[in-house]
Short mmCIF file of C-alpha atoms and ligand atoms in Angstrom, two decimals:
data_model
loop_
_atom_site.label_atom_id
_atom_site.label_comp_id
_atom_site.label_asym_id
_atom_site.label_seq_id
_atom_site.Cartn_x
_atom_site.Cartn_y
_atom_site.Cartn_z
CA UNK A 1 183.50 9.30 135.21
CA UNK A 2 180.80 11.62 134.31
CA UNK A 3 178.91 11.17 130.77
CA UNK A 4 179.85 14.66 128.97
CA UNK A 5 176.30 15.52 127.00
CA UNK A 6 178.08 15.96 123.61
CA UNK A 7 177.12 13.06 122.44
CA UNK A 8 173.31 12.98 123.26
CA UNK A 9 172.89 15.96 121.41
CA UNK A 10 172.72 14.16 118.02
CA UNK A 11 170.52 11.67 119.51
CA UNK A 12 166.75 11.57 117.70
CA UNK A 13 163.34 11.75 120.40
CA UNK A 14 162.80 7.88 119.65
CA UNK A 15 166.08 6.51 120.59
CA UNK A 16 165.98 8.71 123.56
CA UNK A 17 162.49 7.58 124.37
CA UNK A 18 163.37 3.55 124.37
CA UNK A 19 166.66 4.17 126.75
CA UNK A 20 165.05 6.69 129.00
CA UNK A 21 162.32 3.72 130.00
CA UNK A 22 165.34 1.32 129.98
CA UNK A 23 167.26 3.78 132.63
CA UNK A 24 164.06 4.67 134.43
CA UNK A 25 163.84 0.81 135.21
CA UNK A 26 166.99 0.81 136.04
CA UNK A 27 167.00 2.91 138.82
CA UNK A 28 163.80 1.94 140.09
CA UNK A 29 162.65 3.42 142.85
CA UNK A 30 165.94 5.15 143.64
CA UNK A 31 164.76 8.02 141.12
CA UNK A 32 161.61 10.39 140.64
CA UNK A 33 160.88 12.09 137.93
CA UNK A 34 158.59 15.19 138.73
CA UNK A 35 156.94 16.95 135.68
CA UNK A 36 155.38 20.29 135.77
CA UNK A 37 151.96 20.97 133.44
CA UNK A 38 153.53 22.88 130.83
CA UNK A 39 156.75 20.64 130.15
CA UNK A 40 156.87 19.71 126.40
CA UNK A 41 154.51 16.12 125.53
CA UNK A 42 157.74 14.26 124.90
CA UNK A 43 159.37 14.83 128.65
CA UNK A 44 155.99 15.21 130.47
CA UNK A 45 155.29 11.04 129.42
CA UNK A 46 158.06 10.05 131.77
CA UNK A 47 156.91 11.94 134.52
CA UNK A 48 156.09 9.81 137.46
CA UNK A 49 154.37 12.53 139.42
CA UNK A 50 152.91 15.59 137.76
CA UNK A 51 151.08 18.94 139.32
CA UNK A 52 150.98 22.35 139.56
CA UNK A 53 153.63 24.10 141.69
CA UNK A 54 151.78 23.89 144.75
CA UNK A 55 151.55 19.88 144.36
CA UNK A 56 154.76 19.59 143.14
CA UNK A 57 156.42 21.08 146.24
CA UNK A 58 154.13 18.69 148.66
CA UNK A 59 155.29 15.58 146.18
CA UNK A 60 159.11 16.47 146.41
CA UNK A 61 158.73 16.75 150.64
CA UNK A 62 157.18 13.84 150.48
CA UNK A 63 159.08 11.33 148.14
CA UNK A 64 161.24 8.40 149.56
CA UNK A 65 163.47 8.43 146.21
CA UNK A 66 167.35 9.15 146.28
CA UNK A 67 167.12 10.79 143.53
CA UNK A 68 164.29 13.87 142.48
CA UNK A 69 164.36 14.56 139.06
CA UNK A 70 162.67 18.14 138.18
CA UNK A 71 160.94 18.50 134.87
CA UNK A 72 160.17 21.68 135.17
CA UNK A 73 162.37 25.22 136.35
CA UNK A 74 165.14 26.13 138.21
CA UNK A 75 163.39 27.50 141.27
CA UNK A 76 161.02 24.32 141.47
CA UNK A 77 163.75 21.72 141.94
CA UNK A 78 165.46 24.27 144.55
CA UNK A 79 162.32 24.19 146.02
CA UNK A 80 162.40 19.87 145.94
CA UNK A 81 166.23 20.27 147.37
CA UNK A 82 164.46 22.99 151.07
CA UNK A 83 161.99 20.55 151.84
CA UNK A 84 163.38 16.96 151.22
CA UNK A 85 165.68 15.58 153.12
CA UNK A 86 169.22 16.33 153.37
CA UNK A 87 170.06 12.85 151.76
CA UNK A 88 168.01 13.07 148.39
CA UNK A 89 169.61 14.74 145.50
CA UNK A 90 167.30 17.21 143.56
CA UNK A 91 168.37 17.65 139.83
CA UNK A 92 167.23 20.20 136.87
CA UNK A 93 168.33 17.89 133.83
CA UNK A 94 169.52 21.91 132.29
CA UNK A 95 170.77 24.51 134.17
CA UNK A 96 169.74 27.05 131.41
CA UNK A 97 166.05 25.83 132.63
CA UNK A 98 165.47 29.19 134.35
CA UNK A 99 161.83 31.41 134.77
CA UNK A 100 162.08 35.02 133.18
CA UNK A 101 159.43 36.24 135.45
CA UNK A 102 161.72 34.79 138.68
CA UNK A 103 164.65 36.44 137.82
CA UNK A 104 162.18 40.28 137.43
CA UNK A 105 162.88 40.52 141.50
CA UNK A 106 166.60 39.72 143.15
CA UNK A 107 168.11 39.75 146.61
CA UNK A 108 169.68 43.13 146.72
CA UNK A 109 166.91 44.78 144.72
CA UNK A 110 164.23 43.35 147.53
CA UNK A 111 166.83 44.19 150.60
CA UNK A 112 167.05 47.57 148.77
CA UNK A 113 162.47 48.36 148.72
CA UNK A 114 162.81 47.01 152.22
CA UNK A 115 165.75 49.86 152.88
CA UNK A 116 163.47 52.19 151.41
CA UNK A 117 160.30 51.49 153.00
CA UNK A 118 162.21 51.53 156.44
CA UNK A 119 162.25 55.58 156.02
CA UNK A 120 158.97 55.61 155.88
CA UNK A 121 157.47 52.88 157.86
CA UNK A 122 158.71 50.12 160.06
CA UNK A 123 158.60 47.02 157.63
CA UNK A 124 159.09 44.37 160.12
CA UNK A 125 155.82 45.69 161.82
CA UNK A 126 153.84 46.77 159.57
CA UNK A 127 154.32 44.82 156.12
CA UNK A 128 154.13 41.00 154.95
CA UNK A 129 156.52 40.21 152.32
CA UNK A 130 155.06 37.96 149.96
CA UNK A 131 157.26 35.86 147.57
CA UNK A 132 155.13 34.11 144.75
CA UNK A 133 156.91 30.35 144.55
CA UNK A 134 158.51 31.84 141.38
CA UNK A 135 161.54 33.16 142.55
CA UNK A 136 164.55 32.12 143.56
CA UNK A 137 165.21 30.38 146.98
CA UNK A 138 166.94 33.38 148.37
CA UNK A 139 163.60 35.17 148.62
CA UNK A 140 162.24 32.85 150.08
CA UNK A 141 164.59 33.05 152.53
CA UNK A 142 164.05 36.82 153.05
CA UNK A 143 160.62 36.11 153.22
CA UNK A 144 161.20 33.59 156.26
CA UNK A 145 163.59 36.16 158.17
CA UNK A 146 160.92 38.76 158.02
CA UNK A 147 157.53 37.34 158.97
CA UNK A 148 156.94 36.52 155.50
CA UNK A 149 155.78 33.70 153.76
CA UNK A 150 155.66 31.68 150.18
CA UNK A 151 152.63 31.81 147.87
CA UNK A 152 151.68 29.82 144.81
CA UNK A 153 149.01 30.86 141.99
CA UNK A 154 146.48 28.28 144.23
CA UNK A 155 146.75 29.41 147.19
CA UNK A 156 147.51 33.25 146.90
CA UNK A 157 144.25 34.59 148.46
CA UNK A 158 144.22 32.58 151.51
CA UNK A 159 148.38 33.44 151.51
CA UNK A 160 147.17 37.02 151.66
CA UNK A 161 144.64 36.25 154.64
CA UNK A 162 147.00 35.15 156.68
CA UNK A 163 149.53 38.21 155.53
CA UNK A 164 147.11 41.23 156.78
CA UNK A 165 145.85 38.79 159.22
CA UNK A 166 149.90 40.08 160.92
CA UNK A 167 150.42 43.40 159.24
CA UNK A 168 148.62 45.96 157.46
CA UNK A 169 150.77 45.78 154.18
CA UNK A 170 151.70 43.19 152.41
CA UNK A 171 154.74 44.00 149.54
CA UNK A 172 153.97 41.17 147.11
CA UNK A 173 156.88 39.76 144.82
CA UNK A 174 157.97 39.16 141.19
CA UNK A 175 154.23 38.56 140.03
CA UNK A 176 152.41 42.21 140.13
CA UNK A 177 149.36 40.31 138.22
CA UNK A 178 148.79 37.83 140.26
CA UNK A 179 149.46 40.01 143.43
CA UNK A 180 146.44 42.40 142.00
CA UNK A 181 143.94 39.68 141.29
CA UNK A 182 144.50 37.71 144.19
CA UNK A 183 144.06 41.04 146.37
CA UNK A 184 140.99 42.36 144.06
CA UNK A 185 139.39 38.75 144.67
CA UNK A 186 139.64 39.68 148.80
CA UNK A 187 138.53 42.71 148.44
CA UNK A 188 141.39 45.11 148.33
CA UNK A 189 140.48 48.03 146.00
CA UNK A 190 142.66 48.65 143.14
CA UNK A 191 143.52 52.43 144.23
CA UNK A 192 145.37 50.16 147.48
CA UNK A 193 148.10 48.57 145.77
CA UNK A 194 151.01 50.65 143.96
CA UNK A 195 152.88 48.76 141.15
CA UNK A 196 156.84 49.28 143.12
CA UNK A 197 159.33 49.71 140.42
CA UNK A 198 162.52 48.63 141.86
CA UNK A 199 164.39 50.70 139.48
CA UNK A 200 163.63 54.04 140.41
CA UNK A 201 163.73 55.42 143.88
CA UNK A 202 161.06 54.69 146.27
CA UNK A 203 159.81 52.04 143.56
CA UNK A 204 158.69 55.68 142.08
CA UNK A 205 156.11 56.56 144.97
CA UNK A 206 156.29 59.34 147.43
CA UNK A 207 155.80 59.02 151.26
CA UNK A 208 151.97 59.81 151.51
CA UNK A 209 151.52 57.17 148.75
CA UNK A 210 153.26 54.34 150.37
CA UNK A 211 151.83 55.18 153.44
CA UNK A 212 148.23 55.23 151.99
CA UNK A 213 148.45 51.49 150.02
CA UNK A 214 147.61 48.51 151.28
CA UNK A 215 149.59 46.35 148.55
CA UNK A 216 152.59 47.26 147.12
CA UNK A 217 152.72 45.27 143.60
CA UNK A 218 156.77 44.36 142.25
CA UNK A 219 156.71 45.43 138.63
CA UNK A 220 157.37 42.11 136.97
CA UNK A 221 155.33 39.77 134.99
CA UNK A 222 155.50 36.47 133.14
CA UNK A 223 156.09 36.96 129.32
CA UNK A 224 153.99 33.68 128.53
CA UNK A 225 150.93 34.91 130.00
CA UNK A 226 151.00 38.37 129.24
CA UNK A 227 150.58 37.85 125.32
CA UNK A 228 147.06 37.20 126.36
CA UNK A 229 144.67 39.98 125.16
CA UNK A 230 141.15 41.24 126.21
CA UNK A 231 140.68 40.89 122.76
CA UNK A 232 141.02 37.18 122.29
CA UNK A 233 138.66 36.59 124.60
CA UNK A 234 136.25 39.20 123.00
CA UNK A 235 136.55 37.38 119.95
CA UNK A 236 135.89 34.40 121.24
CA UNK A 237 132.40 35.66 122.79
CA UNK A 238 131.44 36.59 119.48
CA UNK A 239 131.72 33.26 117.59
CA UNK A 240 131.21 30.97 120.96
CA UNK A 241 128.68 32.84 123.34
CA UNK A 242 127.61 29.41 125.10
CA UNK A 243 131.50 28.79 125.51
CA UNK A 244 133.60 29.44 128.40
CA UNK A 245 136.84 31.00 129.45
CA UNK A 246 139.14 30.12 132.14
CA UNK A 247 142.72 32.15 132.87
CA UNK A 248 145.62 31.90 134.93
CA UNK A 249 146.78 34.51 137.37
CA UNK A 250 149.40 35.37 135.56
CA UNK A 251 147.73 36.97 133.12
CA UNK A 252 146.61 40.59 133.23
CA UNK A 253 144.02 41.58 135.68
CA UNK A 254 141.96 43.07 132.22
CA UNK A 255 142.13 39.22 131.23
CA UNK A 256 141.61 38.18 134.48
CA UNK A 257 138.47 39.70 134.55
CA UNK A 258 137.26 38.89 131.64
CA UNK A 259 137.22 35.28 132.01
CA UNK A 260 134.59 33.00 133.86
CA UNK A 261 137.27 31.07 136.29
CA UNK A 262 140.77 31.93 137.15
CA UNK A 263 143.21 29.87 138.69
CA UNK A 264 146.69 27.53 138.82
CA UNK A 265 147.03 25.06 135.90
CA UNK A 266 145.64 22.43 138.51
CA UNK A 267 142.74 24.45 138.75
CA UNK A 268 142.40 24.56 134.93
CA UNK A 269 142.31 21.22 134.66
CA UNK A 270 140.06 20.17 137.02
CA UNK A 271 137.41 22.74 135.95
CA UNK A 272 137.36 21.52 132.48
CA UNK A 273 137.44 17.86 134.05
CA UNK A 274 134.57 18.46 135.68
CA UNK A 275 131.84 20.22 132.89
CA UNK A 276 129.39 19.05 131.11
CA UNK A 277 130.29 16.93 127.95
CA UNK A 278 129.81 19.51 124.88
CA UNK A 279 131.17 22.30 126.64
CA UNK A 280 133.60 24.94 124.97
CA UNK A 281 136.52 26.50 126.47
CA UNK A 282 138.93 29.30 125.78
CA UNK A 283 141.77 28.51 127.91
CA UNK A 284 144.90 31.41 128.67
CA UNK A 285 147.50 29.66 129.89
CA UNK A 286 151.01 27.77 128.29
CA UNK A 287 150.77 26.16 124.85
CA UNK A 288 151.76 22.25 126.06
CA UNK A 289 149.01 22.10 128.90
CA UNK A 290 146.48 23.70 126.57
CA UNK A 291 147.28 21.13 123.66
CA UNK A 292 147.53 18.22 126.30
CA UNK A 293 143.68 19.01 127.60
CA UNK A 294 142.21 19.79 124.35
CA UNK A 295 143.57 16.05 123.44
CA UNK A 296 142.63 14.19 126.72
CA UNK A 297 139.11 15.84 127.08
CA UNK A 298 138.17 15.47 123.17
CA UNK A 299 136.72 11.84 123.56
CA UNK A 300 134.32 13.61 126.18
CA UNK A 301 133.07 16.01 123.48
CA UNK A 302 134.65 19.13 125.09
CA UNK A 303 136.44 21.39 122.56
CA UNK A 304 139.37 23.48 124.39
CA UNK A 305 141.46 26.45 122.54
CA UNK A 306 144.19 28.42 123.08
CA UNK A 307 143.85 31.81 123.58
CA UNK A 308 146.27 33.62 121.51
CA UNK A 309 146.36 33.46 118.07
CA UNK A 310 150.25 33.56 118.40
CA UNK A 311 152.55 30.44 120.32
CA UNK A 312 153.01 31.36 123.86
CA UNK A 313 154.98 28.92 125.15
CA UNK A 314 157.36 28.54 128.25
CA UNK A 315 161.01 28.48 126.13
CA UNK A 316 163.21 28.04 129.54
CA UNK A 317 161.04 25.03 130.64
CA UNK A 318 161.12 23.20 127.08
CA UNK A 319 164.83 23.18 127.47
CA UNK A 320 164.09 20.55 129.49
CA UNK A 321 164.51 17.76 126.04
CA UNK A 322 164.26 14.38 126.13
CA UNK A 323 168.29 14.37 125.64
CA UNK A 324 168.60 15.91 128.79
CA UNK A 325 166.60 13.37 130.44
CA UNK A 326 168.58 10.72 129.11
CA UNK A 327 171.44 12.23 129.42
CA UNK A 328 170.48 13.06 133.45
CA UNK A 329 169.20 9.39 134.12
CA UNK A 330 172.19 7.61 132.53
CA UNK A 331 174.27 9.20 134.65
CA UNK A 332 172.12 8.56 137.45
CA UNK A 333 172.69 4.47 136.63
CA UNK A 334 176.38 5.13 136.11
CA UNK A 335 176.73 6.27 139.77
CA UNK A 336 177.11 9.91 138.41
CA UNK A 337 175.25 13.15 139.61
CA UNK A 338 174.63 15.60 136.99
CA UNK A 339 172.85 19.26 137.51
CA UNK A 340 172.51 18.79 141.05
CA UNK A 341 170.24 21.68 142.73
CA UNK A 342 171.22 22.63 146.17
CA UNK A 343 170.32 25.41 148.31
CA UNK A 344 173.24 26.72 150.91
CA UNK A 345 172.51 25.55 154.26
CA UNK A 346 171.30 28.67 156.05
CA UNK A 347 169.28 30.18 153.38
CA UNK A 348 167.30 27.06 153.03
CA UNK A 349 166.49 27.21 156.52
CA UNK A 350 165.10 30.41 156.05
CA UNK A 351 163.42 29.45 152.80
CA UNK A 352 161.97 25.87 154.31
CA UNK A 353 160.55 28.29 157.27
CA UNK A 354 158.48 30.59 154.74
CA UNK A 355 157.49 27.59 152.60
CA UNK A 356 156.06 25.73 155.97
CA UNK A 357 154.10 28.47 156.91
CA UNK A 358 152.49 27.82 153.35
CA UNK A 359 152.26 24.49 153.23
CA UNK A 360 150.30 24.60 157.13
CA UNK A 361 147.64 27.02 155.29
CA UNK A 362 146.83 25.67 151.87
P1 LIG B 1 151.04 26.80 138.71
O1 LIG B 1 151.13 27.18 140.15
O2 LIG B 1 149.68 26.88 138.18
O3 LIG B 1 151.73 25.52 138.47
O4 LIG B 1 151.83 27.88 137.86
C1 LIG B 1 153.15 28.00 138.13
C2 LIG B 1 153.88 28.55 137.05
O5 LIG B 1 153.88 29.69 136.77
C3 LIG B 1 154.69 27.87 136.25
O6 LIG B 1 154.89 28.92 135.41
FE1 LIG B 2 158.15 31.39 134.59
FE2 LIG B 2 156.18 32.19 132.97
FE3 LIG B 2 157.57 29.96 132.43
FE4 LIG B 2 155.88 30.03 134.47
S1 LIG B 2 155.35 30.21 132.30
S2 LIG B 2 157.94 29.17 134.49
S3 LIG B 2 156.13 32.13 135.18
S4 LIG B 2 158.35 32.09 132.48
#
């Protein structure tokens, strides 16, 4: 019978720590535990495999285990349940693990911009929709029934090559910031991409506008990254101006362009990975990978910050405790399935189609 959770919730980090390593060897190679860069220090030390989103989606197509366990958000372990096979198991150790900016763009609200456009334009001939990996798998699927494809915050550029490579549009979804930087960085000018607000009519845009842009931007946004100000890193040039900067694409295109490197969190890390010894960096992205880089690259004599001068962490992916873990894994020994993940059958054939075309670019 399955283990209820009541009683791990009294349960203190330390006594969770000791008989999460005694379940992990347990199950052996039966289970993997993926961990996203910005889970909390006490989950993330479990993690088998670790990565950005991009990475993270290769690892779970790739893994031989039974059994994928997803530190991270709701859309990244549907993403581990489309592309391995249809006898692993991929589970979120709590459901309430969700991403804000993911749920800014749904199903009918898409189907309804597409509805729209299609009374101006012929959208299956003339526009790419683009679905940032951040949203939820039935997106993706749209994105795979109408020429459209997946894009993470490493890949989005080359995403978009490929997307006017087909059509002259591309309507780019939840993420308007990274949309707009990825598209500035190829080129596109800013005056070629409307911001489409799905809550007024037309995303509030009249024909000869739509007709006119290039990029049409959904009007949603992660609430981590945009606390970032132009001001912190104005501030920081003041008191540091041998130091560096380096943003994700989430953040405002202001920010953005401010900085001296912008990319995924893989990105991040490898950049600071690779400088000189001595270096300083300003670095706008989530609290937990911030505080886990300033920490592993101190011994090298780099000194990393945090941008904001407030806590801007991911609150739906911390819910992902160390009592969930447990509380997932021991089940896992006990023959029990907890939080399992799964995508319906037809939609993740759609999905899986718009996620290979990504994963044949990048
Ligand atoms: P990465 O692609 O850099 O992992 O960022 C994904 C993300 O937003 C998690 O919020
Ligand atoms: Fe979603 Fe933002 Fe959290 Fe990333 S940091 S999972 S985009 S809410």
């Amino acid at each position: 019978m399955t283990i209820s959770f009541d009683p791990y919730r009294a349960l203190d980090d330390a006594t969770c720590a000791t008989r999460i390593a005694k379940a992990k060897e347990e199950l052996g190679e039966s289970a993997v535990i993926l961990g996203h860069h910005y889970q909390r220090a006490d989950v993330y030390r479990f993690a088998d495999l670790t990565g950005d989103s991009l990475k993270l989606s290769r690892l779970a197509g790739q893994s031989a285990a039974k059994y994928i366990v997803f530190c991270g958000v709701h859309f990244m372990a549907e993403v581990a349940d489309i592309l391995s096979s249809p006898d692993q198991v991929s589970i979120l150790p709590d459901l309430s693990a969700g991403c804000s900016m993911a749920d800014m763009a749904n199903l009918a609200k898409v189907e309804r911009a597409w509805q729209e456009l299609s009374s101006v334009l012929d959208p299956d001939h003339s526009i790419t929709p683009v679905t940032y990996i951040n949203s939820a798998a039935d997106l993706k699927a749209f994105c795979g029934k109408h020429g459209g494809i997946v894009c993470t915050s490493s890949n989005a550029p080359k995403i978009l090559e490929w997307s006017f490579s087909r059509r002259e549009k591309v309507l780019f979804f939840p993420d308007q910031h990274l949309g707009r930087w990825s598209g500035y960085k190829m080129g596109i000018p800013l005056e070629d991409m409307l911001v489409w607000d799905p809550d007024l009519p037309m995303g509030g845009h009249d024909e000869e506008a739509i007709r006119r842009a290039k990029m049409l931007l959904w009007k949603g946004h992660c609430s981590v990254h945009q606390m970032f100000q132009p001001s912190h890193i104005e501030n920081f040039r003041k008191r540091h101006p041998e130091g560096f900067v380096i943003s994700h694409p989430e953040c405002s295109f202001e920010v953005c362009k401010l900085s001296d490197h912008v990319g995924s969190t893989e990105t991040i890390i490898r950049t600071i990975s690779e400088a000189p010894s001595g270096t300083m960096w300003l670095v706008g992205t989530e609290l937990n990978l911030v505080n886990r880089i300033a920490e592993e690259f101190r011994d090298s004599g780099k000194i990393v910050q945090f941008m904001s001068p407030i806590v801007c962490m991911c609150s739906t992916m911390a819910r992902i405790d160390p009592q969930h873990l447990l509380w997932t894994l021991e089940n896992l020994v006990e023959g029990n399935v907890v939080n399992r993940i799964t995508v319906p059958e037809e939609e993740a054939k759609l999905a899986k189609l718009a996620l290979e075309r990504m994963l044949e670019i990048s």
